XYZ file of C-alpha atoms in Angstrom:
612
model
C 30.000 192.856 -33.428
C 33.640 193.781 -33.942
C 35.901 193.827 -30.910
C 39.206 195.282 -29.838
C 41.017 192.985 -32.248
C 39.583 195.093 -35.079
C 39.503 198.572 -33.520
C 40.865 200.613 -30.668
C 40.304 199.586 -27.074
C 38.319 202.739 -26.309
C 35.716 201.981 -28.985
C 35.513 198.328 -27.913
C 34.993 199.407 -24.305
C 32.202 201.781 -25.299
C 30.469 198.990 -27.225
C 30.888 196.531 -24.334
C 29.167 198.946 -22.004
C 26.188 199.018 -24.349
C 25.765 195.240 -24.265
C 22.836 193.820 -22.244
C 23.568 192.714 -18.706
C 24.808 189.151 -18.615
C 27.757 186.870 -19.202
C 28.472 188.184 -22.722
C 29.054 191.681 -21.349
C 31.228 190.399 -18.519
C 33.317 188.258 -20.887
C 33.886 191.162 -23.271
C 34.930 193.511 -20.473
C 37.350 190.907 -19.161
C 38.882 190.465 -22.617
C 39.320 194.226 -22.979
C 40.985 194.502 -19.569
C 43.354 191.633 -20.396
C 44.265 193.167 -23.755
C 44.870 196.544 -22.113
C 47.302 194.900 -19.673
C 49.117 193.231 -22.548
C 49.451 196.472 -24.531
C 50.592 198.577 -21.578
C 47.410 200.658 -21.278
C 46.690 200.619 -17.513
C 44.066 203.374 -17.636
C 41.859 201.482 -20.053
C 42.453 198.284 -18.083
C 41.363 200.045 -14.894
C 38.272 201.503 -16.579
C 37.287 198.137 -18.050
C 37.627 196.446 -14.671
C 35.526 199.118 -13.004
C 32.821 198.398 -15.552
C 33.280 194.656 -14.956
C 32.888 195.115 -11.200
C 29.678 197.083 -11.683
C 28.394 194.360 -14.014
C 29.061 191.678 -11.387
C 27.301 193.751 -8.731
C 24.309 194.269 -10.995
C 24.080 190.514 -11.455
C 24.239 190.011 -7.685
C 27.520 188.088 -7.920
C 29.677 189.929 -5.425
C 31.946 186.903 -5.010
C 33.374 187.632 -8.474
C 34.770 191.015 -7.376
C 37.919 189.631 -5.802
C 40.071 189.231 -8.917
C 39.230 192.535 -10.681
C 39.623 194.464 -7.422
C 42.965 192.783 -6.775
C 44.179 193.692 -10.260
C 43.006 197.311 -9.888
C 44.916 197.659 -6.631
C 48.022 196.135 -8.180
C 47.795 198.560 -11.109
C 47.447 201.496 -8.724
C 50.541 200.384 -6.804
C 52.532 200.098 -10.048
C 51.303 203.485 -11.249
C 50.506 205.667 -8.207
C 49.127 208.546 -10.295
C 46.752 206.331 -12.233
C 43.635 207.814 -10.636
C 44.819 211.434 -10.451
C 41.929 213.671 -11.428
C 39.466 210.794 -11.025
C 38.268 211.098 -7.403
C 35.083 209.208 -8.163
C 37.046 206.162 -9.316
C 39.372 206.390 -6.332
C 36.396 206.356 -3.991
C 34.780 203.565 -5.987
C 37.874 201.396 -5.646
C 37.819 201.776 -1.859
C 34.169 200.781 -1.808
C 34.730 197.794 -4.077
C 37.669 196.590 -1.958
C 35.384 196.544 1.071
C 32.663 194.766 -0.909
C 35.117 192.119 -2.063
C 36.120 191.347 1.532
C 32.473 191.265 2.631
C 31.716 188.780 -0.146
C 33.591 186.132 1.862
C 30.805 186.165 4.450
C 28.197 185.382 1.823
C 29.718 182.466 -0.065
C 32.344 179.735 0.331
C 33.493 180.314 -3.268
C 36.045 182.861 -2.017
C 39.022 181.459 -0.148
C 40.047 182.779 3.234
C 43.470 183.640 1.832
C 41.939 185.820 -0.886
C 39.796 187.788 1.536
C 42.545 188.132 4.118
C 44.930 189.386 1.459
C 42.503 192.141 0.482
C 41.822 192.964 4.133
C 45.555 193.135 4.904
C 45.984 195.443 1.912
C 43.209 197.672 3.268
C 44.919 197.716 6.665
C 48.190 198.820 5.034
C 46.444 201.710 3.322
C 44.203 202.838 6.181
C 46.248 201.718 9.171
C 45.758 198.503 11.190
C 43.496 200.153 13.793
C 41.279 202.077 11.377
C 37.577 201.659 12.080
C 36.622 200.003 8.740
C 39.499 197.539 9.095
C 38.412 196.707 12.630
C 34.818 196.207 11.490
C 35.803 193.745 8.785
C 38.183 191.889 11.119
C 35.403 191.731 13.721
C 32.917 190.298 11.257
C 35.460 187.863 9.848
C 36.318 186.548 13.323
C 32.621 186.226 14.128
C 32.035 184.335 10.874
C 34.782 181.890 11.865
C 33.417 181.486 15.394
C 36.295 183.304 17.125
C 34.178 185.397 19.507
C 37.033 186.704 21.718
C 38.817 188.166 18.691
C 35.532 189.476 17.314
C 34.846 191.290 20.580
C 38.302 192.860 20.638
C 37.891 194.117 17.090
C 34.368 195.288 17.914
C 35.871 197.625 20.518
C 38.117 199.121 17.829
C 35.275 199.340 15.326
C 32.836 201.464 17.317
C 33.272 205.121 18.143
C 31.515 207.375 20.604
C 29.150 208.759 17.966
C 27.862 205.639 16.302
C 28.067 202.651 18.631
C 28.607 201.314 22.103
C 31.890 202.484 23.634
C 34.564 200.113 24.903
C 33.419 197.943 27.764
C 34.555 198.948 31.207
C 36.175 196.641 33.715
C 33.541 196.275 36.457
C 36.261 195.451 38.965
C 38.051 198.783 38.538
C 36.521 201.420 40.832
C 37.997 204.200 38.710
C 35.820 202.991 35.820
C 32.603 203.203 37.830
C 30.132 206.080 38.239
C 30.290 208.216 41.348
C 27.701 208.184 44.089
C 25.645 211.004 42.630
C 24.124 211.324 39.198
C 23.993 208.880 36.295
C 26.987 208.079 34.165
C 26.707 207.877 30.370
C 25.509 204.559 29.037
C 28.110 202.134 27.787
C 28.597 198.542 26.839
C 30.243 196.143 29.247
C 32.063 192.830 29.302
C 32.535 191.687 32.875
C 34.590 188.737 34.048
C 33.146 185.305 34.556
C 31.376 185.048 37.872
C 31.861 182.624 40.749
C 29.599 182.574 43.737
C 29.045 180.641 46.917
C 32.596 180.140 48.188
C 35.850 181.996 48.278
C 38.130 181.263 45.370
C 39.870 182.754 42.349
C 38.008 184.090 39.343
C 39.400 184.836 35.929
C 38.807 188.205 34.262
C 39.083 189.421 30.696
C 41.585 191.989 29.475
C 40.305 195.478 28.876
C 39.444 196.248 25.253
C 41.758 198.633 23.370
C 40.606 202.055 22.292
C 39.973 202.672 18.573
C 42.622 204.608 16.649
C 41.717 206.746 13.662
C 43.872 206.603 10.540
C 43.841 208.058 7.039
C 44.268 206.373 3.668
C 47.893 205.652 2.802
C 49.392 204.413 -0.419
C 51.479 201.281 -0.023
C 54.265 203.309 -1.646
C 53.865 206.127 0.859
C 52.101 209.458 0.749
C 48.529 210.553 1.311
C 46.422 209.823 -1.753
C 43.072 209.675 -0.074
C 39.902 211.428 0.764
C 39.675 214.808 2.420
C 37.305 213.798 5.191
C 38.001 210.203 6.162
C 35.908 210.330 9.321
C 33.037 212.495 8.067
C 29.588 211.611 9.338
C 26.831 211.261 6.759
C 23.164 211.061 7.495
C 21.650 209.240 4.533
C 22.143 208.021 0.981
C 21.808 211.429 -0.651
C 24.118 213.072 1.872
C 26.737 210.495 0.973
C 26.983 212.004 -2.492
C 27.474 215.631 -1.518
C 31.265 215.753 -1.579
C 34.313 213.655 -2.328
C 35.183 213.593 1.385
C 31.774 212.319 2.380
C 31.814 209.676 -0.330
C 35.245 208.507 0.724
C 34.093 208.129 4.284
C 31.190 206.007 3.177
C 33.379 203.969 0.837
C 35.711 202.981 3.661
C 33.200 202.709 6.489
C 30.172 201.334 4.676
C 26.769 202.933 5.070
C 26.749 204.792 8.430
C 22.968 204.497 8.567
C 23.239 200.701 8.511
C 26.196 200.417 10.906
C 23.935 200.244 14.005
C 22.084 197.295 12.467
C 25.358 195.503 11.713
C 26.452 196.022 15.313
C 23.097 194.893 16.668
C 23.195 191.685 14.636
C 26.580 190.813 16.135
C 25.516 191.608 19.696
C 22.298 189.635 19.343
C 24.294 186.690 18.014
C 26.512 186.879 21.104
C 23.459 186.601 23.341
C 23.209 190.279 24.318
C 19.719 191.426 23.270
C 19.668 194.525 25.475
C 23.022 195.692 24.076
C 21.730 195.030 20.552
C 18.728 197.279 21.169
C 20.987 199.989 22.585
C 23.129 199.825 19.440
C 20.018 200.522 17.338
C 19.019 203.592 19.322
C 20.752 206.082 16.944
C 18.445 204.899 14.148
C 15.276 205.018 16.234
C 16.244 208.467 17.565
C 16.782 209.768 14.027
C 20.485 210.462 14.564
C 21.523 208.373 11.538
C 19.607 206.919 8.657
C 19.627 205.824 5.045
C 17.163 204.585 2.472
C 17.072 201.138 4.150
C 15.932 202.581 7.483
C 14.089 202.236 9.725
C 12.962 198.854 8.379
C 16.393 197.219 8.513
C 16.867 198.351 12.114
C 13.373 197.129 12.989
C 14.234 193.702 11.579
C 17.450 193.625 13.628
C 15.411 194.479 16.740
C 12.783 191.739 16.301
C 14.432 188.950 18.265
C 16.069 191.210 20.893
C 12.660 192.755 21.652
C 11.112 189.302 21.790
C 13.818 188.034 24.166
C 13.534 191.056 26.472
C 9.766 190.769 26.915
C 8.673 193.503 24.484
C 6.520 191.128 22.400
C 3.979 193.777 21.346
C 6.718 196.083 20.098
C 8.308 193.202 18.179
C 4.938 192.436 16.570
C 4.565 196.004 15.354
C 8.144 196.049 14.082
C 7.642 192.795 12.169
C 4.488 194.034 10.441
C 6.029 197.345 9.448
C 9.362 195.934 8.269
C 7.896 192.960 6.408
C 5.522 195.249 4.523
C 8.635 196.527 2.749
C 10.866 193.452 2.795
C 8.294 191.098 1.291
C 8.874 192.435 -2.230
C 12.258 194.178 -2.086
C 14.843 192.089 -3.937
C 17.792 193.216 -1.834
C 15.927 192.427 1.405
C 16.056 188.646 0.953
C 18.825 188.263 3.602
C 16.443 189.795 6.174
C 13.636 187.303 5.604
C 15.250 184.682 7.842
C 14.817 187.038 10.790
C 11.114 187.468 9.998
C 10.697 183.687 9.838
C 12.511 183.179 13.137
C 10.373 185.867 14.733
C 7.227 184.032 13.630
C 8.591 180.735 14.951
C 9.837 182.013 18.313
C 6.967 184.437 18.821
C 4.287 181.750 18.365
C 2.888 183.028 15.032
C 3.098 179.670 13.259
C 0.191 180.039 10.824
C 1.303 183.528 9.834
C 4.873 182.279 9.477
C 3.812 179.449 7.177
C 1.950 181.979 5.004
C 5.127 184.077 4.854
C 7.258 181.017 4.053
C 4.944 179.938 1.230
C 5.011 183.461 -0.216
C 8.818 183.792 -0.113
C 9.822 180.225 -0.960
C 10.324 180.953 -4.698
C 13.014 183.495 -3.814
C 15.090 180.718 -2.253
C 15.797 179.404 -5.747
C 17.606 182.638 -6.678
C 19.096 183.856 -3.387
C 21.312 186.879 -2.920
C 24.132 184.594 -1.741
C 24.772 181.259 -0.058
C 24.650 182.725 3.464
C 21.174 184.194 3.020
C 19.972 180.931 1.450
C 21.384 178.946 4.394
C 19.762 181.218 6.969
C 16.413 181.326 5.144
C 16.387 177.529 4.896
C 17.328 177.104 8.560
C 14.674 179.584 9.720
C 12.088 177.906 7.496
C 13.040 174.485 8.852
C 12.693 175.771 12.429
C 9.260 177.167 11.629
C 8.136 173.932 9.986
C 9.445 171.833 12.880
C 7.529 173.884 15.446
C 4.438 173.775 13.233
C 4.648 169.967 13.128
C 4.869 169.876 16.930
C 1.767 172.088 17.059
C -0.208 169.701 14.828
C 0.186 171.653 11.578
C 2.445 169.141 9.841
C -0.258 168.139 7.356
C -0.741 171.632 5.966
C 0.339 171.768 2.331
C 2.518 174.456 0.779
C 2.996 175.054 -2.935
C 6.629 174.883 -3.972
C 7.399 176.128 -7.458
C 9.684 174.129 -9.708
C 13.309 174.552 -8.687
C 16.366 173.053 -10.369
C 15.473 169.592 -11.649
C 12.485 169.372 -9.289
C 8.978 170.060 -10.652
C 6.389 172.205 -8.966
C 4.569 170.332 -6.206
C 2.309 170.635 -3.196
C 4.333 169.484 -0.197
C 3.250 169.091 3.389
C 4.919 171.142 6.093
C 6.739 168.156 7.579
C 8.326 167.266 4.210
C 9.172 170.869 3.425
C 10.852 171.243 6.799
C 13.060 168.247 6.103
C 14.048 169.628 2.689
C 14.906 173.023 4.114
C 16.883 171.509 6.970
C 18.942 169.397 4.559
C 19.706 172.471 2.449
C 20.733 174.537 5.469
C 23.007 171.799 6.806
C 24.591 171.285 3.388
C 25.343 174.991 2.945
C 26.693 175.281 6.494
C 28.992 172.352 5.780
C 30.331 174.074 2.670
C 31.206 177.193 4.688
C 32.872 175.112 7.389
C 34.869 173.138 4.831
C 36.250 176.421 3.495
C 36.772 177.926 6.956
C 38.267 174.864 8.618
C 35.870 175.218 11.554
C 32.494 173.831 12.585
C 31.029 177.180 13.570
C 28.401 177.607 10.866
C 27.109 174.062 11.333
C 26.924 174.660 15.069
C 25.101 177.949 14.541
C 22.497 176.337 12.305
C 22.074 173.467 14.775
C 21.398 175.989 17.544
C 18.772 177.716 15.395
C 17.032 174.432 14.706
C 16.948 173.629 18.431
C 15.286 176.911 19.451
C 11.868 177.011 21.081
C 9.333 179.843 21.452
C 10.427 182.485 23.935
C 7.162 184.424 24.336
C 3.429 183.957 24.182
C 1.982 185.202 20.872
C 0.440 188.663 20.840
C -1.987 189.897 18.145
C -0.293 191.253 15.031
C -1.482 194.792 14.254
C -2.904 195.893 10.918
C -0.408 197.287 8.438
C -2.036 200.715 8.572
C -1.483 200.940 12.343
C 2.297 200.650 12.445
C 3.614 203.754 10.695
C 4.097 205.778 13.869
C 6.888 204.657 16.157
C 6.420 206.179 19.634
C 9.170 205.773 22.183
C 6.694 204.326 24.657
C 4.667 201.650 22.906
C 1.020 201.839 24.032
C 0.684 198.121 23.362
C 3.119 197.336 26.161
C 1.666 196.879 29.667
C 1.718 199.849 32.010
C 3.399 200.091 35.384
C 1.975 197.752 38.085
C 0.607 198.987 41.391
C 2.899 199.096 44.412
C 1.542 195.796 45.772
C 0.839 194.073 42.431
C 3.364 191.377 41.410
C 4.805 191.807 37.929
C 7.672 190.196 35.980
C 11.063 191.596 36.934
C 12.077 194.253 34.403
C 14.692 196.948 33.955
C 11.995 199.593 34.443
C 10.980 198.092 37.801
C 14.596 197.885 38.921
C 15.451 201.488 38.062
C 12.165 202.635 39.600
C 13.167 200.972 42.887
C 16.485 202.849 42.844
C 14.681 206.081 41.990
C 12.406 205.600 44.998
C 15.523 205.330 47.170
C 17.071 208.388 45.503
C 20.173 206.505 44.403
C 22.491 207.536 41.577
C 23.221 204.846 39.015
C 24.128 204.119 35.375
C 22.213 201.866 32.992
C 24.480 200.020 30.595
C 23.434 198.880 27.097
C 23.072 195.256 28.195
C 20.613 196.266 30.919
C 23.070 196.141 33.830
C 22.473 198.836 36.446
C 25.640 200.066 38.186
C 26.017 202.375 41.185
C 28.444 203.191 43.951
C 27.534 203.167 47.629
C 30.393 204.162 49.943
C 33.213 201.681 49.433
C 31.098 199.365 47.239
C 30.387 199.278 43.516
C 27.226 197.241 42.978
C 25.858 195.841 39.709
C 22.236 194.721 39.378
C 21.447 192.349 36.523
C 18.547 190.183 35.415
C 19.550 186.571 34.757
C 17.659 183.461 33.695
C 15.824 182.492 30.527
C 13.219 185.224 30.999
C 15.253 187.601 33.141
C 13.424 186.454 36.260
C 16.480 186.246 38.568
C 17.743 189.393 40.273
C 21.513 189.220 40.697
C 23.443 191.854 42.653
C 27.230 191.789 42.451
C 29.239 193.770 44.985
C 32.845 194.820 44.322
C 34.869 196.411 47.115
C 36.803 199.441 45.922
C 39.827 198.422 47.982
C 42.077 195.771 46.477
C 44.625 193.589 48.221
C 48.021 192.610 46.813
C 48.150 189.056 45.523
C 50.684 188.225 48.227
C 47.767 188.394 50.710
C 45.757 185.703 48.918
C 45.503 183.397 51.939
C 44.340 186.310 54.086
C 41.714 187.283 51.464
C 40.359 183.723 51.360
C 40.229 183.588 55.144
C 38.334 186.882 55.288
C 35.737 185.709 52.723
C 35.289 182.343 54.441
C 34.799 184.052 57.810
C 32.260 186.443 56.280
C 30.314 183.573 54.704
C 30.344 181.704 58.022
C 29.022 184.632 60.053
C 26.765 186.465 57.568
C 23.858 185.305 55.430
C 24.381 187.951 52.747
C 26.192 188.631 50.528
C 28.113 185.487 49.463
C 31.769 186.582 49.376
C 34.581 185.399 47.094
C 37.951 186.471 45.677
C 38.577 187.466 42.068
C 42.095 187.519 40.580
C 42.191 189.917 37.570
C 45.786 188.935 36.822
C 47.330 192.359 37.465
C 49.001 191.564 40.784
C 45.997 192.532 42.890
C 42.996 190.695 44.328
C 39.406 191.935 44.090
C 37.061 191.018 46.924
C 33.555 190.615 45.544
C 30.222 189.158 46.632
C 26.765 188.302 45.271
C 23.136 188.387 46.271
C 20.799 186.330 44.053
C 16.991 186.217 44.299
C 14.681 184.060 42.156
C 11.600 186.105 41.158
C 10.054 183.600 38.751
C 6.572 184.388 40.103
C 6.993 188.142 39.839
C 7.746 190.894 42.314
C 5.752 193.876 43.559
C 7.462 197.281 43.259
C 7.385 197.765 47.028
C 8.931 194.322 47.548
C 11.669 195.090 44.997
C 12.591 198.239 46.909
C 13.096 196.057 50.006
C 15.276 193.587 48.064
C 17.390 196.351 46.543
C 17.789 198.007 49.937
C 18.946 194.719 51.472
C 21.492 194.163 48.683
C 22.830 197.719 48.994
C 23.062 197.719 52.799
C 24.720 194.307 53.098
C 26.962 195.003 50.106
C 28.090 198.341 51.525
C 28.776 196.680 54.883
C 30.889 194.032 53.168
C 32.928 196.644 51.294
C 33.430 198.666 54.476
C 34.750 195.534 56.199
C 37.213 195.043 53.348
C 38.288 198.676 53.629
C 38.889 198.163 57.359
C 41.344 195.319 56.809
C 44.883 196.179 57.940
């Protein structure tokens, strides 16, 4: 085949596009782009690099996008009108810039400096507080193990339509619902708690509000899409107009955003908040061609950890029916394996592992390979403990290794070594130990629920809001595990107004007291009521506040009073009531416990209000 050295660049580019997918096509496109740069033909260079980017994506090698995307952006800055009349390419470049940054999460082959440079460039064009910038900064901080920064950026990322709103400060009465009616649901991040004795308590700063911004050229001027913040419902809707496509290019798929949020929240140990983040998908408010199966996969472990084992079983069967053969779903298989391990479905999980093991040899990226290997090692380790270590699994030939029948114990060791090795490569690039620590925590997990029967595939297509497989409400005198439904039912019996937050916290106001009810403990078996007096004292009265709390604790059994210093020059007087309900609680008994917490908490707050 003749190349650009013999003919014009346009003809060579047309021929390169006709080449079969593979390295030869990529090499030819790269040569054309380089020659176009040398001959001063930026349009052909841009077109060749667009084709090169698409070739890399088709090969599943997103990590290779960084350099061509960087060069396209540099060309656009040198020649601002380069994409005039080509709105599709302009939108494509925004999408590819996001994909190049996201590639950092999947492989250690991209340096942190490269990804941060592209992310900083995106922030210059969109604005530092733009939602897509905040999302990528949130995910980058989470990848590095910087949870405080990730949470701050999470607050910027979400908006009122598609995710949990900023968390309220539970110690600010003006941020609490009134005594009547229920406030809208929201996410929360309360301060660390201290109970038992009077003393200071540290709080967290309130999260900033998100700020919308449009696309800006680094040389000034608006060169972007007409509808930056447009909502789109699904894949086809994303192609209806340039504005809609631009929104998707910057923000990523809006139908998958709830799943991305849920994965972060679940990783931070907030299963109830993760499930709340997925509600727009389950309610049909957003969607795409990956839904609802991707959202169901994201909900598996949160449902399992919140006691909805039957619902998790149905979700696993429905989602895996699709994910088992879908090439792009490989990153989701680790969640299915962990569900089988932690939900007690060891035999089923080993069948799944044996079926999917060949895909580990050609993974989507290093991150998905690491997580699949870690989840498989967890499953094998639990199977060995259950006496299944001698079961043999066929492993196809991979790399220099021949095909072989290996026992579960041996396979688990191989998978664990692979996961640890890959985690180490990420940490070496990142300069942290976060990924190794994350994999170690996975490997140390133990089942969180008793296994429930897995339904037949034909029985999981419908998705009712109230799962008939879940147990019904107990009788008034019948003990049952403490649950959010029981807690809200007790408040309903009393006729109280309250708000239910995404993490399962129930908040209400009674007179001078704001009271939060939460379920603590491994299985949510501990009822914890936190009382916050609406009146604050100046920090100059610290000694007086301590004396008041100590006197209260000396004279009263409940609640246990203490002082919290939010760092704003005031002191919050708070208190707790904690009850261990490991053996269950009858609805009538829970009403008594809630009434006691409310009455004593309101009395405490009234005493604070009566201070001179």
